[in-house]
mmCIF file of C-alpha atoms in Angstrom:
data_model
loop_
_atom_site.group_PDB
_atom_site.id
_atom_site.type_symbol
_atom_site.label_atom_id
_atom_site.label_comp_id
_atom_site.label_asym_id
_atom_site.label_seq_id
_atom_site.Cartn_x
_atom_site.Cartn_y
_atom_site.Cartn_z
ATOM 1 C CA UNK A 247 0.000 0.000 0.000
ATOM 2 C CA UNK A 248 2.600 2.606 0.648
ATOM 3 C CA UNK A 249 4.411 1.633 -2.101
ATOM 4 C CA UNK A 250 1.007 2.163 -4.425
ATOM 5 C CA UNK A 251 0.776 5.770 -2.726
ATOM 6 C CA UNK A 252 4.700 6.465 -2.969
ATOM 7 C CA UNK A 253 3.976 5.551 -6.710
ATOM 8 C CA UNK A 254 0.705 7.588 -7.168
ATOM 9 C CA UNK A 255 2.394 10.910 -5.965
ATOM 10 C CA UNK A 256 5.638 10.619 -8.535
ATOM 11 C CA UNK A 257 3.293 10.498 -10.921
ATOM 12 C CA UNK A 258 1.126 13.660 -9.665
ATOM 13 C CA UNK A 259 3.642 15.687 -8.564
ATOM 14 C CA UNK A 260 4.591 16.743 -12.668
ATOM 15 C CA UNK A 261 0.713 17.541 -12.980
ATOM 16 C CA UNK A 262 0.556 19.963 -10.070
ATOM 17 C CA UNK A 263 3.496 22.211 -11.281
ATOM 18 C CA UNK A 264 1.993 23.099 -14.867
ATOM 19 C CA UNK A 265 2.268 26.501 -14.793
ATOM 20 C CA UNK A 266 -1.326 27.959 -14.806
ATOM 21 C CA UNK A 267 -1.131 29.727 -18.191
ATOM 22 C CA UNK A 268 0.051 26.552 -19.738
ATOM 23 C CA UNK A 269 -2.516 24.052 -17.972
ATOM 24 C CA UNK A 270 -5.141 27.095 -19.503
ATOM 25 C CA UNK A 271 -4.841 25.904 -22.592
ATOM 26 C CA UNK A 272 -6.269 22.574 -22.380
ATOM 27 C CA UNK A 273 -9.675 23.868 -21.621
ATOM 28 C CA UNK A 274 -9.880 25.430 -24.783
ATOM 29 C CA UNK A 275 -11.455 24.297 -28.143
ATOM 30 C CA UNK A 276 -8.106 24.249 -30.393
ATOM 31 C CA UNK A 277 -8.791 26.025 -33.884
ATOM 32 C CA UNK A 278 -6.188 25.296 -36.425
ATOM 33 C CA UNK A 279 -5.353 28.926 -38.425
ATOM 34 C CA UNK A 280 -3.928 27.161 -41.255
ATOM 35 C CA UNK A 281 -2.310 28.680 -44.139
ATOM 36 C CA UNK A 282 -4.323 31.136 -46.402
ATOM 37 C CA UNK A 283 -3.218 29.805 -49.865
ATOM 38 C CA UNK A 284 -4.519 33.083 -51.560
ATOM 39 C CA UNK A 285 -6.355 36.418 -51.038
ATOM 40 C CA UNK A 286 -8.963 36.423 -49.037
ATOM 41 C CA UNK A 287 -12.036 38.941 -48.932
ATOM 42 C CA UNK A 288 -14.385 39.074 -46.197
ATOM 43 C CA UNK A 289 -17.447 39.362 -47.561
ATOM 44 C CA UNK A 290 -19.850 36.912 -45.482
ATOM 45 C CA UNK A 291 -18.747 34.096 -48.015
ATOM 46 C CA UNK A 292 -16.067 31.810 -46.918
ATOM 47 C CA UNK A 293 -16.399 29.830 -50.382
ATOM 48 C CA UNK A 294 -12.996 31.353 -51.300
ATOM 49 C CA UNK A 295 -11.241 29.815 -48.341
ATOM 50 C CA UNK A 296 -9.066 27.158 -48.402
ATOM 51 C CA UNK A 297 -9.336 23.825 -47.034
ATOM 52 C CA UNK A 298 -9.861 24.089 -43.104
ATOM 53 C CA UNK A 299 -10.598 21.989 -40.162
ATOM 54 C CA UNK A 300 -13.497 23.261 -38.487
ATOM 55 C CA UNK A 301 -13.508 23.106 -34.292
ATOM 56 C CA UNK A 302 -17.532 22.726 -33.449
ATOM 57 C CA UNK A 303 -19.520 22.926 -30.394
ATOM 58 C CA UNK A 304 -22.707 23.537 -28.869
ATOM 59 C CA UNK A 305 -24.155 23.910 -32.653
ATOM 60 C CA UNK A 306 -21.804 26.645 -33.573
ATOM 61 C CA UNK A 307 -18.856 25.642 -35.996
ATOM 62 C CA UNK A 308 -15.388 27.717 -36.098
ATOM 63 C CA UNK A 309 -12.931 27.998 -38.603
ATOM 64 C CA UNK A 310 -9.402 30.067 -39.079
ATOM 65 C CA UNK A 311 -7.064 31.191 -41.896
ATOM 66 C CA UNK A 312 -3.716 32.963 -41.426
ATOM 67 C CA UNK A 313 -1.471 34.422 -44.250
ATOM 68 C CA UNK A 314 1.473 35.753 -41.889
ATOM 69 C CA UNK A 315 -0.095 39.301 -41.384
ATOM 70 C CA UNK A 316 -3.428 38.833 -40.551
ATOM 71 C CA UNK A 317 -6.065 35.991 -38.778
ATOM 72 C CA UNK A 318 -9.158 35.617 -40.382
ATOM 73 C CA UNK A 319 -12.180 33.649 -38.275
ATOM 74 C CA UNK A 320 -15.491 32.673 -39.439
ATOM 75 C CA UNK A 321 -18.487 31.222 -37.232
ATOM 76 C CA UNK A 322 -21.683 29.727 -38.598
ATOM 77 C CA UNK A 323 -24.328 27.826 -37.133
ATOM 78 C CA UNK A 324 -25.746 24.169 -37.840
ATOM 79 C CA UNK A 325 -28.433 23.866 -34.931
ATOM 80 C CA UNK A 326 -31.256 25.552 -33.983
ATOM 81 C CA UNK A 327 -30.602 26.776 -31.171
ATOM 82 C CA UNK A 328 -27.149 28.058 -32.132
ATOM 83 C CA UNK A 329 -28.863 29.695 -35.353
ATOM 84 C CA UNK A 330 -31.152 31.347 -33.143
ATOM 85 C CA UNK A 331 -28.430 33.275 -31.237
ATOM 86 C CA UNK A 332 -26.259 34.224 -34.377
ATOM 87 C CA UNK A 333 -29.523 35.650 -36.241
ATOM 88 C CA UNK A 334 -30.335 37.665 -33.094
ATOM 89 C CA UNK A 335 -33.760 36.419 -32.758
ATOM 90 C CA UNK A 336 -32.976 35.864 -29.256
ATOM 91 C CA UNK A 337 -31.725 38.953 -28.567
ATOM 92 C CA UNK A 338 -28.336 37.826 -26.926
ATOM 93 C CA UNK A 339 -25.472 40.419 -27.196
ATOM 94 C CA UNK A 340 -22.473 38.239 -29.508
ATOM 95 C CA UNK A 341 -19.123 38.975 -28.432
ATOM 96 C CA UNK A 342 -16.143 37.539 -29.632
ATOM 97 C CA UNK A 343 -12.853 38.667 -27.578
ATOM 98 C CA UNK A 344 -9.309 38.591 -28.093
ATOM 99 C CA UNK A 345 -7.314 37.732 -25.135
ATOM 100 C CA UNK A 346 -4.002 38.934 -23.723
ATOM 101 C CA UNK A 347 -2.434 36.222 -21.748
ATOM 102 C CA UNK A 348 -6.074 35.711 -19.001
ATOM 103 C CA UNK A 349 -7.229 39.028 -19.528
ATOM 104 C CA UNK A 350 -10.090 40.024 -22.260
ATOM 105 C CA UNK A 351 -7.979 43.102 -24.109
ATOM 106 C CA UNK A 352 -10.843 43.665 -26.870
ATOM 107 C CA UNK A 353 -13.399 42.319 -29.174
ATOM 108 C CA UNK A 354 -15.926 42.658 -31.532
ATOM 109 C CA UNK A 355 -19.560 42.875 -30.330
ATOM 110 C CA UNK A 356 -23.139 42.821 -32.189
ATOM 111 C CA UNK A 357 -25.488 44.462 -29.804
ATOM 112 C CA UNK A 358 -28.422 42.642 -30.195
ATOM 113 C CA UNK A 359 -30.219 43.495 -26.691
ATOM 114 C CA UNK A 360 -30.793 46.883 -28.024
ATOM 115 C CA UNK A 361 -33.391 46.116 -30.536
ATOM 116 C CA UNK A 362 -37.201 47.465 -29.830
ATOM 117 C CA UNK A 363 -39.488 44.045 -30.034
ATOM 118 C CA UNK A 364 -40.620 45.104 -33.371
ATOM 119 C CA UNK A 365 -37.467 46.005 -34.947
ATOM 120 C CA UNK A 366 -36.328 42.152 -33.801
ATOM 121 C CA UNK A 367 -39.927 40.412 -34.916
ATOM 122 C CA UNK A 368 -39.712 42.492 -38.488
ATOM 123 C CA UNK A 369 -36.079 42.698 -39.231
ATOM 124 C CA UNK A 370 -36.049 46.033 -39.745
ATOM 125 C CA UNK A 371 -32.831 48.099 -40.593
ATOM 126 C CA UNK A 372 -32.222 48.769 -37.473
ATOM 127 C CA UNK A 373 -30.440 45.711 -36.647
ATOM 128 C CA UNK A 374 -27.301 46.751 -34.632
ATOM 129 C CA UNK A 375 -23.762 47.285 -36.250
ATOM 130 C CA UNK A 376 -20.538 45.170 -35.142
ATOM 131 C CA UNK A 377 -18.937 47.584 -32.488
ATOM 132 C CA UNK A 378 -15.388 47.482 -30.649
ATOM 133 C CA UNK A 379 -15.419 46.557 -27.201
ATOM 134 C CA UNK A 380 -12.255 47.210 -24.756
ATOM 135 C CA UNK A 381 -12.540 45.267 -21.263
ATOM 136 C CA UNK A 382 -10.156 47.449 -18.508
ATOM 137 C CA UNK A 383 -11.349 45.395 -15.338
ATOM 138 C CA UNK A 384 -14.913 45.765 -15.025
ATOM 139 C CA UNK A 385 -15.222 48.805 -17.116
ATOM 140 C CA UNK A 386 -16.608 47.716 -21.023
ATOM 141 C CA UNK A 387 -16.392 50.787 -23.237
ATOM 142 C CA UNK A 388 -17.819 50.710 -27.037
ATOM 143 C CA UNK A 389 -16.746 52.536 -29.769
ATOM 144 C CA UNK A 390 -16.577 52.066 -33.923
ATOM 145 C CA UNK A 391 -14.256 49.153 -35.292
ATOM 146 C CA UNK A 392 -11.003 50.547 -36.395
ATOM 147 C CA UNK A 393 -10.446 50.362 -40.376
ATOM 148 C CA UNK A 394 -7.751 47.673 -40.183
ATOM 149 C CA UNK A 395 -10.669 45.468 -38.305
ATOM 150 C CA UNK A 396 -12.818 43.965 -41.247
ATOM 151 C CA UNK A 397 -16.039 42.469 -40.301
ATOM 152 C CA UNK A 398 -19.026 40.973 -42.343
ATOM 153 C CA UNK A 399 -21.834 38.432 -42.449
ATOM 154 C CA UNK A 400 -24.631 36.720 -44.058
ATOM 155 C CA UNK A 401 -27.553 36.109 -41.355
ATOM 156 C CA UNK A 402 -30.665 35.452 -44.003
ATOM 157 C CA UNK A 403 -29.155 32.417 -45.533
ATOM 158 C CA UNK A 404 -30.043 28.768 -43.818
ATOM 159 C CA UNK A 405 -26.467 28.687 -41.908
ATOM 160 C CA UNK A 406 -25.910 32.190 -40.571
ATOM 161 C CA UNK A 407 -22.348 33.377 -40.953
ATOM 162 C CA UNK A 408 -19.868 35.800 -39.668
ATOM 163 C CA UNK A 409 -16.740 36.548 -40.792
ATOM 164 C CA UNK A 410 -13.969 38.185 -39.182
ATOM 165 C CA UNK A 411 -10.418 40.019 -40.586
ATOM 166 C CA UNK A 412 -8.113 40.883 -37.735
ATOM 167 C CA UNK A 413 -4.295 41.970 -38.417
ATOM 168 C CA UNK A 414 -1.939 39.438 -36.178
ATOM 169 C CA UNK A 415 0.097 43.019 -35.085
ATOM 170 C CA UNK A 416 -3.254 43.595 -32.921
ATOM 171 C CA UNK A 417 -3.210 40.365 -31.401
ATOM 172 C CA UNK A 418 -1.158 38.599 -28.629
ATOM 173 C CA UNK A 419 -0.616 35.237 -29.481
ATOM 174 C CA UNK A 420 1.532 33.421 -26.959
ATOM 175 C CA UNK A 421 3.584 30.247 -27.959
ATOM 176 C CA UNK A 422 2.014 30.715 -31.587
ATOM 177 C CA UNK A 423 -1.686 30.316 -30.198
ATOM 178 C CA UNK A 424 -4.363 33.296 -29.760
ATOM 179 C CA UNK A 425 -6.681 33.121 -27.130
ATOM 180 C CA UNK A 426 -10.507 34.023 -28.167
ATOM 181 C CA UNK A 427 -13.606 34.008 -26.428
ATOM 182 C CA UNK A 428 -17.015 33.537 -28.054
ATOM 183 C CA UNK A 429 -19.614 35.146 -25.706
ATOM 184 C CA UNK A 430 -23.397 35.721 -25.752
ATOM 185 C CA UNK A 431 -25.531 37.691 -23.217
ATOM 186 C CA UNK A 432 -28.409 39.347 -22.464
ATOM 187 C CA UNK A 433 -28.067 43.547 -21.952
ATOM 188 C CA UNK A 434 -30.220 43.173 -18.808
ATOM 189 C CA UNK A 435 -31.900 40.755 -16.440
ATOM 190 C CA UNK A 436 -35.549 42.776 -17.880
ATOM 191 C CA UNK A 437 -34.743 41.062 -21.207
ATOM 192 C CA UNK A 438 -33.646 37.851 -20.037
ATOM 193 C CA UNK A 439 -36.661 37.664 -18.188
ATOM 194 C CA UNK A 440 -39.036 39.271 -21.444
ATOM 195 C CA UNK A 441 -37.465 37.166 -23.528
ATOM 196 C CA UNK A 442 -38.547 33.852 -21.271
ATOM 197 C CA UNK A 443 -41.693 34.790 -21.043
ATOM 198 C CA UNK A 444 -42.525 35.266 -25.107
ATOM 199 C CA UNK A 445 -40.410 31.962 -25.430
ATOM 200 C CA UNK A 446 -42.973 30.039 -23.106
ATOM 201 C CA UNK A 447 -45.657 31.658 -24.473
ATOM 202 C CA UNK A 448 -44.803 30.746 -27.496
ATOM 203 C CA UNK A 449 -44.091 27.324 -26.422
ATOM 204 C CA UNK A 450 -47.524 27.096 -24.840
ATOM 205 C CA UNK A 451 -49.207 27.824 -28.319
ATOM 206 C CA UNK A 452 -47.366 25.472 -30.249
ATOM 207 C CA UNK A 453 -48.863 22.912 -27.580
ATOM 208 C CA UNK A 454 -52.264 23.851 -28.266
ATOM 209 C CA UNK A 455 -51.393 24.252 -31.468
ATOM 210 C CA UNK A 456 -50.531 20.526 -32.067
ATOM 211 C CA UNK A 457 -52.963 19.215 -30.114
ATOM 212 C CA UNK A 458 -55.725 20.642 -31.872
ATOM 213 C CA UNK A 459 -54.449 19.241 -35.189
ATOM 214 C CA UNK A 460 -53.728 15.694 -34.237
ATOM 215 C CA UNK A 461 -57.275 16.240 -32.867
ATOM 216 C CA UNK A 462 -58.121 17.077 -36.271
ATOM 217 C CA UNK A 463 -56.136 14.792 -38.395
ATOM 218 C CA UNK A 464 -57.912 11.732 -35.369
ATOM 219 C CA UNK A 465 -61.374 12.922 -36.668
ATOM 220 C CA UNK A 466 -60.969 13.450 -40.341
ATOM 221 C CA UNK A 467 -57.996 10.467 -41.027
ATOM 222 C CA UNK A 468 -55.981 13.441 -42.467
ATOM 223 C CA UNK A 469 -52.418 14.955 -41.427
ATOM 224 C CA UNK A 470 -51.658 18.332 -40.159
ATOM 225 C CA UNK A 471 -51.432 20.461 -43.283
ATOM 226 C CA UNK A 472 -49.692 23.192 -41.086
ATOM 227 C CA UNK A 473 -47.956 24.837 -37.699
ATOM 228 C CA UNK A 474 -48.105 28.203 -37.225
ATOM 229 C CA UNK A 475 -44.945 27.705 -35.454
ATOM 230 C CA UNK A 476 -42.777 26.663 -38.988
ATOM 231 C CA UNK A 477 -40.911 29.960 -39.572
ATOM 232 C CA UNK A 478 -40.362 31.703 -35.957
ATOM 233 C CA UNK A 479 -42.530 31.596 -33.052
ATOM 234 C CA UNK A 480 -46.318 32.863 -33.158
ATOM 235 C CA UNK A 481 -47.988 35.248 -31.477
ATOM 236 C CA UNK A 482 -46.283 37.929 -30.092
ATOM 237 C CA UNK A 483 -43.097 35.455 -30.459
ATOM 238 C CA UNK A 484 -40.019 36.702 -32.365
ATOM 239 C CA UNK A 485 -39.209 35.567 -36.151
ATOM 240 C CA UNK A 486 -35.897 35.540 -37.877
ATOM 241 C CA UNK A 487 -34.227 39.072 -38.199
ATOM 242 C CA UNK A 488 -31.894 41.064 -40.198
ATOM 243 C CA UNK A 489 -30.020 40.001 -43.197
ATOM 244 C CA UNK A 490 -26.440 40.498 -44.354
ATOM 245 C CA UNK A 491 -23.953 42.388 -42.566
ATOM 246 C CA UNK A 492 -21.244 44.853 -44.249
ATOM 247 C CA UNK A 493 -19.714 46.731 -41.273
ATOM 248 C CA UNK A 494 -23.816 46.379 -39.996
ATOM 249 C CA UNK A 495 -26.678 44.940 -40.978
ATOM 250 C CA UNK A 496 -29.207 44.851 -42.982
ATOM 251 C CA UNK A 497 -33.014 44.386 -43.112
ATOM 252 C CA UNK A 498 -35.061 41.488 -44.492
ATOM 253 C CA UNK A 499 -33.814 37.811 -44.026
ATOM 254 C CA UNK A 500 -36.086 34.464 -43.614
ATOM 255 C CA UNK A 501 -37.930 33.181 -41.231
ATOM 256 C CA UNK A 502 -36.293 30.758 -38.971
ATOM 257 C CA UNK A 503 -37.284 27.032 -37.937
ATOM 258 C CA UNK A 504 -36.690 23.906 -36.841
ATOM 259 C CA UNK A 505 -33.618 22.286 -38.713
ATOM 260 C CA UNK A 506 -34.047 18.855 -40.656
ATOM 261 C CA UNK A 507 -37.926 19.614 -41.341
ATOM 262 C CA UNK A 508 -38.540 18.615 -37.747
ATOM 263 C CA UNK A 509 -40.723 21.151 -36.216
ATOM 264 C CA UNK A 510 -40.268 21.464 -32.085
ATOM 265 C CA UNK A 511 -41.592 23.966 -29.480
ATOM 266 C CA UNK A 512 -39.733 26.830 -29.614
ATOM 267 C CA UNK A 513 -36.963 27.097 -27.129
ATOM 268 C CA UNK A 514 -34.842 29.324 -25.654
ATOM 269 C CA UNK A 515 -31.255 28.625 -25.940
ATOM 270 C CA UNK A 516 -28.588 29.221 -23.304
ATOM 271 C CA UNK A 517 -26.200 32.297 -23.223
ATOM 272 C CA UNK A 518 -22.478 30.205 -24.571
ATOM 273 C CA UNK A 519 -19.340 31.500 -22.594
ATOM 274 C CA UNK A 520 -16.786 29.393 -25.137
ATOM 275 C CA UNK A 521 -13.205 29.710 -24.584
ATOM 276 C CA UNK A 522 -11.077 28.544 -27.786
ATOM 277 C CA UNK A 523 -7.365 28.686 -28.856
ATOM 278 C CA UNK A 524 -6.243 29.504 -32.418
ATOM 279 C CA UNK A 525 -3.285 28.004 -33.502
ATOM 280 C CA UNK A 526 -1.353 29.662 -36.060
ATOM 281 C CA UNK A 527 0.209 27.387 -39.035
ATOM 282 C CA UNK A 528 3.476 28.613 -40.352
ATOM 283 C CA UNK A 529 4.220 29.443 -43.801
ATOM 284 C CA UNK A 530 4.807 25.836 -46.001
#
C-alpha cells in the first residue's frame, strides 16, 4: 500500500506544477489557423477559403485562416438553437474577444439586446452594427471598429455566418496560439426575463397548437397540413431578423425554424461563454 501511494504521488507531482497559463490551454477548443493559400475577402462568403478543419460545439462551428499578417475567423451555425443566437432572434449580445495572456484586451460585439421588439420580430434596418469593445477590469467601453478590423456576415441564408479580418500586429498570441472568447448575453436581467416569457408563451401555443391538429387529423384520417410555429414563433413570439452584414446589418432575411424539417416547441437557448485557442500554421 505505501508503495502504491509512494507511486501515485511521482506520478502527480509533474501535474501539479503546470504553470497555470500553460494548464489554460487545455480547456480550450483548439482552432487550427492554417495557411491562407490566396487572397482572401471578407465578404460573409467563406467559399474562397481554403481547405480548413473546423472546431464545433454547442451547434456553432469555427474555422481560421492565417497568411502571416493577418487571422481571419469565421463562425456559422448548424443547430437551432445556435442559429437562433447568431440571427439575433434571441436577442443575446455576440461577443467575440481577443485575449491577452487571461485578460479580455478587446473584441468585436453585435449588440443585439438593443433592438425594440418590433425592430427584432420584423427585421427592420435597425439591426445593430458590429462595435469594438475594450474590457479594462470591469469597465466595457464601445466605440466604432477601427479600419484595419474587417467584419461581415450573411444572417438570411439557412447557416448564418460571420466573418472576421483581424491583423496578427493587434493580437497577442503566446507560444504561436491566440486566445478568443465567443460570448453571448443578455443587456439586462428585464430582457432575459421578457425574452422567457414570449419563449414560453410561445411554447404554450405550439402545444395547443398541435394538439388541436392531431385532434383534427384523429377525426378526419388526415395529417396536419400546417404549424403556425414553422418559420419563428407565433404570437407575439419573435421571427428571424436582419439580413447580411457589411460593417452592420441589414433588413429582411427568412424566417427561422426547426432544422431537418422537424418542427419542435420553440426554445430558448442558453447564453455560450466558449473559450477557444487559435493556432497559427506557419508558412509551407
Amino acid at each position: 500500500m505505501k508503495n502504491a501511494l509512494i507511486a501515485a504521488t511521482m506520478l502527480l507531482t509533474p501535474l501539479l506544477q503546470v504553470p497555470p497559463a500553460a494548464a489554460g490551454l487545455w480547456g480550450r477548443g483548439k482552432i487550427p489557423a492554417v495557411w491562407a493559400g490566396k487572397a482572401i475577402t471578407v465578404d460573409g462568403n467563406t467559399s474562397d477559403w481554403s481547405s480548413s478543419e473546423a472546431y464545433e460545439k454547442s451547434g456553432l462551428s469555427f474555422k481560421a485562416l492565417n497568411d502571416g499578417e493577418n487571422l481571419y475567423l469565421s463562425i456559422s451555425a448548424h443547430e437551432t438553437g445556435a442559429d437562433q443566437i447568431l440571427s439575433g432572434t434571441t436577442r443575446q449580445d455576440v461577443s467575440i474577444w481577443f485575449l491577452n495572456g487571461k485578460s479580455r484586451d478587446w473584441g468585436v460585439r453585435l449588440p443585439f439586446g438593443d433592438l425594440g421588439d418590433s425592430e427584432a420580430r420584423n427585421g427592420s434596418s435597425g439591426t445593430p452594427d458590429p462595435e469594438l469593445i475594450v474590457s479594462s477590469g470591469v469597465v466595457i467601453s464601445t466605440g466604432v471598429l477601427p479600419v484595419e478590423v474587417k467584419f461581415d456576415g450573411d444572417i438570411s441564408s439557412r447557416v448564418p455566418l460571420y466573418e472576421l479580418k483581424v491583423p496578427l500586429s493587434s493580437l497577442k498570441p503566446a507560444n504561436g496560439r491566440v486566445s478568443v472568447d465567443f460570448v453571448t448575453a443578455y443587456a439586462s436581467p428585464e430582457l432575459e426575463s421578457s425574452m422567457k416569457e414570449k419563449y414560453a408563451d410561445a411554447a404554450k401555443k405550439f402545444s395547443a397548437s398541435r394538439q388541436s391538429s392531431e385532434s383534427h387529423s384523429s377525426f378526419s384520417g388526415d395529417m396536419p397540413q400546417s404549424d403556425p410555429t414553422q418559420g419563428g414563433m407565433s404570437g407575439g413570439g419573435m421571427s428571424r431578423g436582419g439580413g447580411r452584414m457589411h460593417g452592420g446589418m441589414k433588413g429582411g432575411g427568412r424566417h427561422g425554424g426547426s432544422r431537418g424539417g422537424v418542427r419542435q416547441p420553440p426554445e430558448l437557448p442558453e447564453p455560450v461563454n466558449m473559450q477557444l485557442s487559435v493556432v497559427l500554421a506557419p508558412k509551407p
